[in-house]
C-alpha cells in the first residue's frame, strides 16, 4: 500500500542521531613548537605529537557509536529534507528507541571506563610524544618547550567526559495547512522529488546488492549455504518493512525471491531456473525504477516540516 504525505508521517517518524567525541588531537605546526619544518618533522608529528591518546583507547566507545549508527540505518530510510535525518516507520520505532537507550547506556559506561583510565593513558602517551619531539627538534631546549606546550593541551577528565555524547532528536512532519504553507511546499517540490527518489533507490539498491551477491555465490560454487539464505531473508524482511512508498515492483520481487529461497536445499547444487529468476529480478528492477519514483511522487503532496522534540 502506498501512502500520501500526511499518511507517511502518521505512520512514521523522522529521527536524527547525533554523536560526539574528544578528538584527542591538537592543531600545532612545527613552527609553533620551535621546530624546523621538514618531511622528517611532519612524519614525527603525525606519529605522536598531534595525538594526545592512542586510537585503541577509544575502541570501547567507538564500538557503541558505530553500533548505534548501524541500528538506525537498519530500521530507517534517509530523509533528505533534513540533513542527517532518517525516516522510521512506526512498526520499528519502539524497538529502535529501546535499543538506542540500551546502546547509550553502554556508550556512557565505556566513556566512564575511559575516564577512569585517563591519567594512565596520558602517562603512557607522554613518553611517545616526548621522544617524537626530541627526534624532530634541533635542540633539547626546543623539544622541552614543545613538550610543555603539548602537556598544557590536555583537558581535565571532566572536560573530556563532556565531549562524548550519543543522543538523538525526533521530528514530526505535517502537510501544508495554509496558503503560505502551500506556496512554500511548491518551492520545495524539487527537494521532495530528490528525497523520494533517494528513498526508493535505497531499498532497491539494498535488494539489488543482495540479489547480486546471491548470483555471484551461485555462479562461483553452484550452492548456497544456510548462512547465505538467512542473510538474504534478513534483507528481504528489512526491505519489506521499509517499503512505505508502495514500490509495487520491489514488493513483488521480494515475494518472488522469498519463495525461491524457500525451495533452496542448502548445500545442494542450485537449479538453473533459480539463477534465471535472479537475473530476471535484476533486469526488472533496473527497468522499473523511474516508474516507481513517479508513482511515489504522485502520492506525496502537501509539504511542510516542524521540529517538535529532541
Short mmCIF file of C-alpha atoms in Angstrom, two decimals:
data_model
loop_
_atom_site.label_atom_id
_atom_site.label_comp_id
_atom_site.label_asym_id
_atom_site.label_seq_id
_atom_site.Cartn_x
_atom_site.Cartn_y
_atom_site.Cartn_z
CA UNK A 1 0.00 0.00 0.00
CA UNK A 2 1.34 3.45 -0.95
CA UNK A 3 0.98 6.47 1.35
CA UNK A 4 0.37 10.15 0.75
CA UNK A 5 2.46 12.78 2.55
CA UNK A 6 0.23 13.09 5.62
CA UNK A 7 -0.22 9.33 5.94
CA UNK A 8 3.52 8.83 5.64
CA UNK A 9 4.11 10.79 8.84
CA UNK A 10 1.08 9.47 10.65
CA UNK A 11 2.72 6.06 10.32
CA UNK A 12 6.35 7.05 10.83
CA UNK A 13 8.76 9.47 12.49
CA UNK A 14 11.90 11.34 11.49
CA UNK A 15 14.93 10.78 13.72
CA UNK A 16 18.42 12.26 13.76
CA UNK A 17 21.25 10.51 15.58
CA UNK A 18 24.00 12.72 16.97
CA UNK A 19 27.34 11.51 18.29
CA UNK A 20 30.29 13.49 19.58
CA UNK A 21 33.71 12.60 20.95
CA UNK A 22 37.01 14.00 22.12
CA UNK A 23 39.34 14.14 19.13
CA UNK A 24 42.45 13.80 21.33
CA UNK A 25 44.39 15.86 18.79
CA UNK A 26 45.96 19.30 18.78
CA UNK A 27 46.44 21.53 15.79
CA UNK A 28 50.07 22.63 16.04
CA UNK A 29 52.53 23.35 13.25
CA UNK A 30 56.26 22.70 13.60
CA UNK A 31 56.83 26.46 13.77
CA UNK A 32 54.50 26.66 16.78
CA UNK A 33 56.88 24.33 18.57
CA UNK A 34 60.11 25.98 17.56
CA UNK A 35 60.99 23.05 15.30
CA UNK A 36 62.25 23.20 11.73
CA UNK A 37 59.60 22.17 9.21
CA UNK A 38 60.71 19.20 7.11
CA UNK A 39 59.43 15.86 5.85
CA UNK A 40 61.04 14.17 8.83
CA UNK A 41 59.35 16.56 11.25
CA UNK A 42 55.95 16.08 9.62
CA UNK A 43 56.42 12.32 9.90
CA UNK A 44 57.28 12.60 13.59
CA UNK A 45 54.32 14.85 14.29
CA UNK A 46 51.86 12.55 12.57
CA UNK A 47 53.16 9.60 14.56
CA UNK A 48 52.75 11.08 18.00
CA UNK A 49 52.77 14.78 18.78
CA UNK A 50 49.31 15.57 17.45
CA UNK A 51 47.63 12.59 19.13
CA UNK A 52 47.07 13.02 22.85
CA UNK A 53 45.74 9.48 23.29
CA UNK A 54 46.16 6.32 21.16
CA UNK A 55 43.29 5.29 18.90
CA UNK A 56 42.92 1.95 20.69
CA UNK A 57 41.95 3.79 23.90
CA UNK A 58 38.63 4.74 22.27
CA UNK A 59 37.70 1.31 20.89
CA UNK A 60 35.05 0.63 23.54
CA UNK A 61 33.34 3.97 22.97
CA UNK A 62 33.61 3.72 19.19
CA UNK A 63 32.00 0.26 19.28
CA UNK A 64 28.73 1.70 20.62
CA UNK A 65 28.60 4.81 18.44
CA UNK A 66 29.11 2.64 15.35
CA UNK A 67 26.53 0.13 16.59
CA UNK A 68 24.01 2.95 17.09
CA UNK A 69 24.51 4.21 13.54
CA UNK A 70 24.09 0.71 12.13
CA UNK A 71 20.96 0.22 14.22
CA UNK A 72 19.32 3.42 12.97
CA UNK A 73 20.24 2.60 9.37
CA UNK A 74 18.74 -0.87 9.74
CA UNK A 75 15.32 0.42 10.78
CA UNK A 76 15.08 3.54 8.63
CA UNK A 77 15.46 5.32 5.32
CA UNK A 78 17.36 8.53 4.65
CA UNK A 79 15.11 11.61 4.85
CA UNK A 80 16.66 14.18 2.56
CA UNK A 81 14.67 17.24 3.67
CA UNK A 82 16.51 17.38 7.00
CA UNK A 83 20.27 16.93 6.98
CA UNK A 84 21.30 13.68 8.63
CA UNK A 85 17.69 12.64 9.33
CA UNK A 86 16.18 9.19 8.92
CA UNK A 87 12.55 8.17 8.41
CA UNK A 88 11.48 5.39 10.81
CA UNK A 89 8.16 3.56 10.28
CA UNK A 90 6.09 3.25 13.46
CA UNK A 91 6.45 -0.53 13.38
CA UNK A 92 10.16 -0.08 14.16
CA UNK A 93 10.09 2.98 16.40
CA UNK A 94 9.57 1.32 19.80
CA UNK A 95 12.23 -1.30 19.16
CA UNK A 96 14.65 1.32 17.83
CA UNK A 97 14.23 3.64 20.81
CA UNK A 98 14.62 0.80 23.31
CA UNK A 99 17.82 -0.36 21.62
CA UNK A 100 19.19 3.18 21.36
CA UNK A 101 18.67 3.71 25.06
CA UNK A 102 20.48 0.44 25.72
CA UNK A 103 23.36 1.43 23.42
CA UNK A 104 23.60 4.87 25.02
CA UNK A 105 23.91 3.28 28.46
CA UNK A 106 26.71 1.03 27.16
CA UNK A 107 28.35 4.00 25.44
CA UNK A 108 28.26 6.04 28.65
CA UNK A 109 29.74 3.12 30.59
CA UNK A 110 32.57 2.91 28.04
CA UNK A 111 33.16 6.66 28.46
CA UNK A 112 33.39 6.25 32.23
CA UNK A 113 35.86 3.41 31.77
CA UNK A 114 37.98 5.65 29.57
CA UNK A 115 37.82 8.45 32.13
CA UNK A 116 38.86 6.05 34.89
CA UNK A 117 41.97 5.22 32.83
CA UNK A 118 42.54 8.76 31.57
CA UNK A 119 45.61 9.53 33.70
CA UNK A 120 47.10 6.15 32.81
CA UNK A 121 46.53 6.80 29.10
CA UNK A 122 48.23 10.20 29.45
CA UNK A 123 51.18 8.66 31.30
CA UNK A 124 51.62 6.04 28.58
CA UNK A 125 51.37 8.58 25.77
CA UNK A 126 53.75 11.16 27.24
CA UNK A 127 56.98 9.22 26.52
CA UNK A 128 55.85 8.63 22.93
CA UNK A 129 55.22 12.34 22.44
CA UNK A 130 58.43 13.37 24.17
CA UNK A 131 60.56 11.00 22.08
CA UNK A 132 58.95 12.18 18.83
CA UNK A 133 59.71 15.79 19.78
CA UNK A 134 63.32 15.05 20.72
CA UNK A 135 63.83 13.23 17.43
CA UNK A 136 62.42 16.17 15.48
CA UNK A 137 63.76 19.20 17.40
CA UNK A 138 67.03 20.95 16.61
CA UNK A 139 67.99 21.02 20.29
CA UNK A 140 66.79 19.83 23.69
CA UNK A 141 65.53 23.28 24.69
CA UNK A 142 63.15 23.43 21.70
CA UNK A 143 61.94 19.92 22.43
CA UNK A 144 61.34 20.79 26.10
CA UNK A 145 59.32 23.91 25.21
CA UNK A 146 57.28 21.91 22.72
CA UNK A 147 56.65 19.18 25.28
CA UNK A 148 55.43 21.71 27.85
CA UNK A 149 53.11 23.22 25.26
CA UNK A 150 51.59 19.85 24.45
CA UNK A 151 51.20 18.88 28.11
CA UNK A 152 49.19 22.06 28.62
CA UNK A 153 46.81 21.00 25.84
CA UNK A 154 45.40 18.09 27.84
CA UNK A 155 41.89 18.91 29.15
CA UNK A 156 40.68 17.80 32.56
CA UNK A 157 38.87 14.48 32.94
CA UNK A 158 35.53 16.31 33.36
CA UNK A 159 36.15 18.34 30.21
CA UNK A 160 36.94 15.16 28.29
CA UNK A 161 33.81 13.42 29.59
CA UNK A 162 31.65 16.32 28.38
CA UNK A 163 32.97 15.95 24.83
CA UNK A 164 31.44 12.48 24.40
CA UNK A 165 27.79 12.06 23.51
CA UNK A 166 25.27 9.68 21.98
CA UNK A 167 21.82 11.25 21.60
CA UNK A 168 19.00 11.74 19.13
CA UNK A 169 16.20 14.11 18.13
CA UNK A 170 12.70 13.19 16.99
CA UNK A 171 10.72 15.26 14.46
CA UNK A 172 7.18 15.31 13.16
CA UNK A 173 6.46 16.33 9.57
CA UNK A 174 2.99 17.53 8.55
CA UNK A 175 1.11 18.59 5.49
CA UNK A 176 0.59 22.18 4.33
CA UNK A 177 -2.45 23.76 6.04
CA UNK A 178 -2.42 27.37 4.81
CA UNK A 179 -1.94 29.28 1.57
CA UNK A 180 1.55 30.37 2.64
CA UNK A 181 2.46 26.80 3.53
CA UNK A 182 1.22 25.57 0.17
CA UNK A 183 3.42 28.16 -1.57
CA UNK A 184 6.41 27.03 0.46
CA UNK A 185 5.58 23.43 -0.37
CA UNK A 186 5.63 24.21 -4.07
CA UNK A 187 9.03 25.85 -3.68
CA UNK A 188 10.33 22.71 -2.01
CA UNK A 189 8.92 20.35 -4.64
CA UNK A 190 12.29 19.60 -6.22
CA UNK A 191 13.80 18.78 -2.81
CA UNK A 192 10.92 16.41 -2.16
CA UNK A 193 11.37 14.70 -5.52
CA UNK A 194 15.02 14.15 -4.75
CA UNK A 195 14.13 12.78 -1.32
CA UNK A 196 11.58 10.37 -2.77
CA UNK A 197 13.99 9.22 -5.45
CA UNK A 198 16.60 8.52 -2.78
CA UNK A 199 14.17 6.66 -0.51
CA UNK A 200 13.01 4.48 -3.38
CA UNK A 201 16.58 3.98 -4.56
CA UNK A 202 17.92 2.98 -1.14
CA UNK A 203 15.69 -0.06 -0.81
CA UNK A 204 16.15 -1.08 -4.42
CA UNK A 205 19.92 -0.83 -4.04
CA UNK A 206 19.91 -2.91 -0.86
CA UNK A 207 17.75 -5.53 -2.53
CA UNK A 208 19.71 -5.48 -5.81
CA UNK A 209 23.01 -5.84 -3.94
CA UNK A 210 21.74 -8.95 -2.20
CA UNK A 211 20.49 -10.41 -5.49
CA UNK A 212 23.91 -9.71 -6.99
CA UNK A 213 25.62 -11.41 -4.05
CA UNK A 214 23.43 -14.49 -4.42
CA UNK A 215 24.12 -14.67 -8.15
CA UNK A 216 27.84 -14.38 -7.55
CA UNK A 217 27.83 -17.17 -4.97
CA UNK A 218 25.76 -19.49 -7.13
CA UNK A 219 27.81 -18.88 -10.27
CA UNK A 220 31.03 -19.40 -8.35
CA UNK A 221 30.17 -22.51 -6.34
CA UNK A 222 26.77 -23.64 -7.57
CA UNK A 223 25.43 -23.72 -4.00
CA UNK A 224 24.06 -21.51 -1.25
CA UNK A 225 24.85 -22.05 2.40
CA UNK A 226 22.29 -21.79 5.19
CA UNK A 227 24.04 -18.62 6.38
CA UNK A 228 23.70 -17.05 2.92
CA UNK A 229 20.00 -17.86 2.74
CA UNK A 230 19.37 -16.49 6.26
CA UNK A 231 21.28 -13.32 5.41
CA UNK A 232 19.18 -12.86 2.27
CA UNK A 233 15.95 -13.36 4.23
CA UNK A 234 17.03 -10.68 6.73
CA UNK A 235 17.49 -8.23 3.87
CA UNK A 236 14.07 -9.16 2.46
CA UNK A 237 12.46 -8.56 5.87
CA UNK A 238 14.10 -5.13 6.12
CA UNK A 239 13.18 -4.10 2.57
CA UNK A 240 9.60 -5.28 3.03
CA UNK A 241 9.16 -3.42 6.33
CA UNK A 242 10.60 -0.16 4.93
CA UNK A 243 8.76 -0.17 1.60
CA UNK A 244 6.41 2.56 2.85
CA UNK A 245 6.27 4.33 -0.51
CA UNK A 246 4.47 1.36 -2.03
CA UNK A 247 7.04 0.27 -4.64
CA UNK A 248 4.89 -2.50 -6.13
CA UNK A 249 7.58 -3.93 -8.38
CA UNK A 250 10.00 -4.17 -5.47
CA UNK A 251 7.32 -5.76 -3.31
CA UNK A 252 6.62 -8.36 -5.98
CA UNK A 253 10.28 -9.16 -6.44
CA UNK A 254 10.79 -9.55 -2.70
CA UNK A 255 7.98 -12.10 -2.64
CA UNK A 256 9.40 -13.90 -5.67
CA UNK A 257 12.85 -14.18 -4.11
CA UNK A 258 11.41 -15.24 -0.77
CA UNK A 259 9.51 -18.07 -2.48
CA UNK A 260 12.58 -19.10 -4.45
CA UNK A 261 14.74 -19.18 -1.32
CA UNK A 262 12.14 -21.31 0.45
CA UNK A 263 12.75 -24.01 -2.15
CA UNK A 264 16.54 -23.98 -1.81
CA UNK A 265 18.20 -27.10 -0.43
CA UNK A 266 21.23 -25.55 1.26
CA UNK A 267 24.40 -27.42 0.44
CA UNK A 268 22.97 -28.86 -2.78
CA UNK A 269 23.55 -27.53 -6.26
CA UNK A 270 21.14 -24.73 -7.21
CA UNK A 271 18.91 -25.32 -10.24
CA UNK A 272 19.31 -23.21 -13.37
CA UNK A 273 15.81 -21.76 -13.03
CA UNK A 274 16.81 -20.16 -9.72
CA UNK A 275 19.68 -18.36 -11.45
CA UNK A 276 17.41 -17.31 -14.30
CA UNK A 277 14.94 -15.97 -11.75
CA UNK A 278 17.60 -13.84 -10.10
CA UNK A 279 18.68 -12.45 -13.45
CA UNK A 280 15.07 -11.59 -14.28
CA UNK A 281 14.70 -9.77 -10.96
CA UNK A 282 17.83 -7.71 -11.69
CA UNK A 283 16.51 -6.72 -15.10
CA UNK A 284 13.02 -5.79 -13.92
CA UNK A 285 14.37 -3.69 -11.05
CA UNK A 286 16.64 -1.74 -13.39
CA UNK A 287 13.85 -1.12 -15.89
CA UNK A 288 11.20 0.00 -13.37
CA UNK A 289 12.99 2.47 -11.10
CA UNK A 290 11.75 5.60 -12.91
CA UNK A 291 8.17 4.40 -12.76
CA UNK A 292 8.47 3.67 -9.05
CA UNK A 293 9.74 7.17 -8.31
CA UNK A 294 6.97 8.81 -10.40
CA UNK A 295 4.28 6.76 -8.65
CA UNK A 296 5.62 7.68 -5.22
CA UNK A 297 5.80 11.38 -6.14
CA UNK A 298 2.13 11.36 -7.14
CA UNK A 299 1.12 10.17 -3.71
CA UNK A 300 3.26 12.53 -1.61
CA UNK A 301 1.70 16.03 -1.68
CA UNK A 302 1.10 18.88 0.80
CA UNK A 303 4.53 19.61 2.25
CA UNK A 304 5.93 21.21 5.39
CA UNK A 305 8.05 20.35 8.38
CA UNK A 306 8.36 21.31 12.03
CA UNK A 307 10.65 20.05 14.80
CA UNK A 308 8.83 19.04 17.98
CA UNK A 309 11.25 17.11 20.14
CA UNK A 310 14.83 16.39 20.98
#
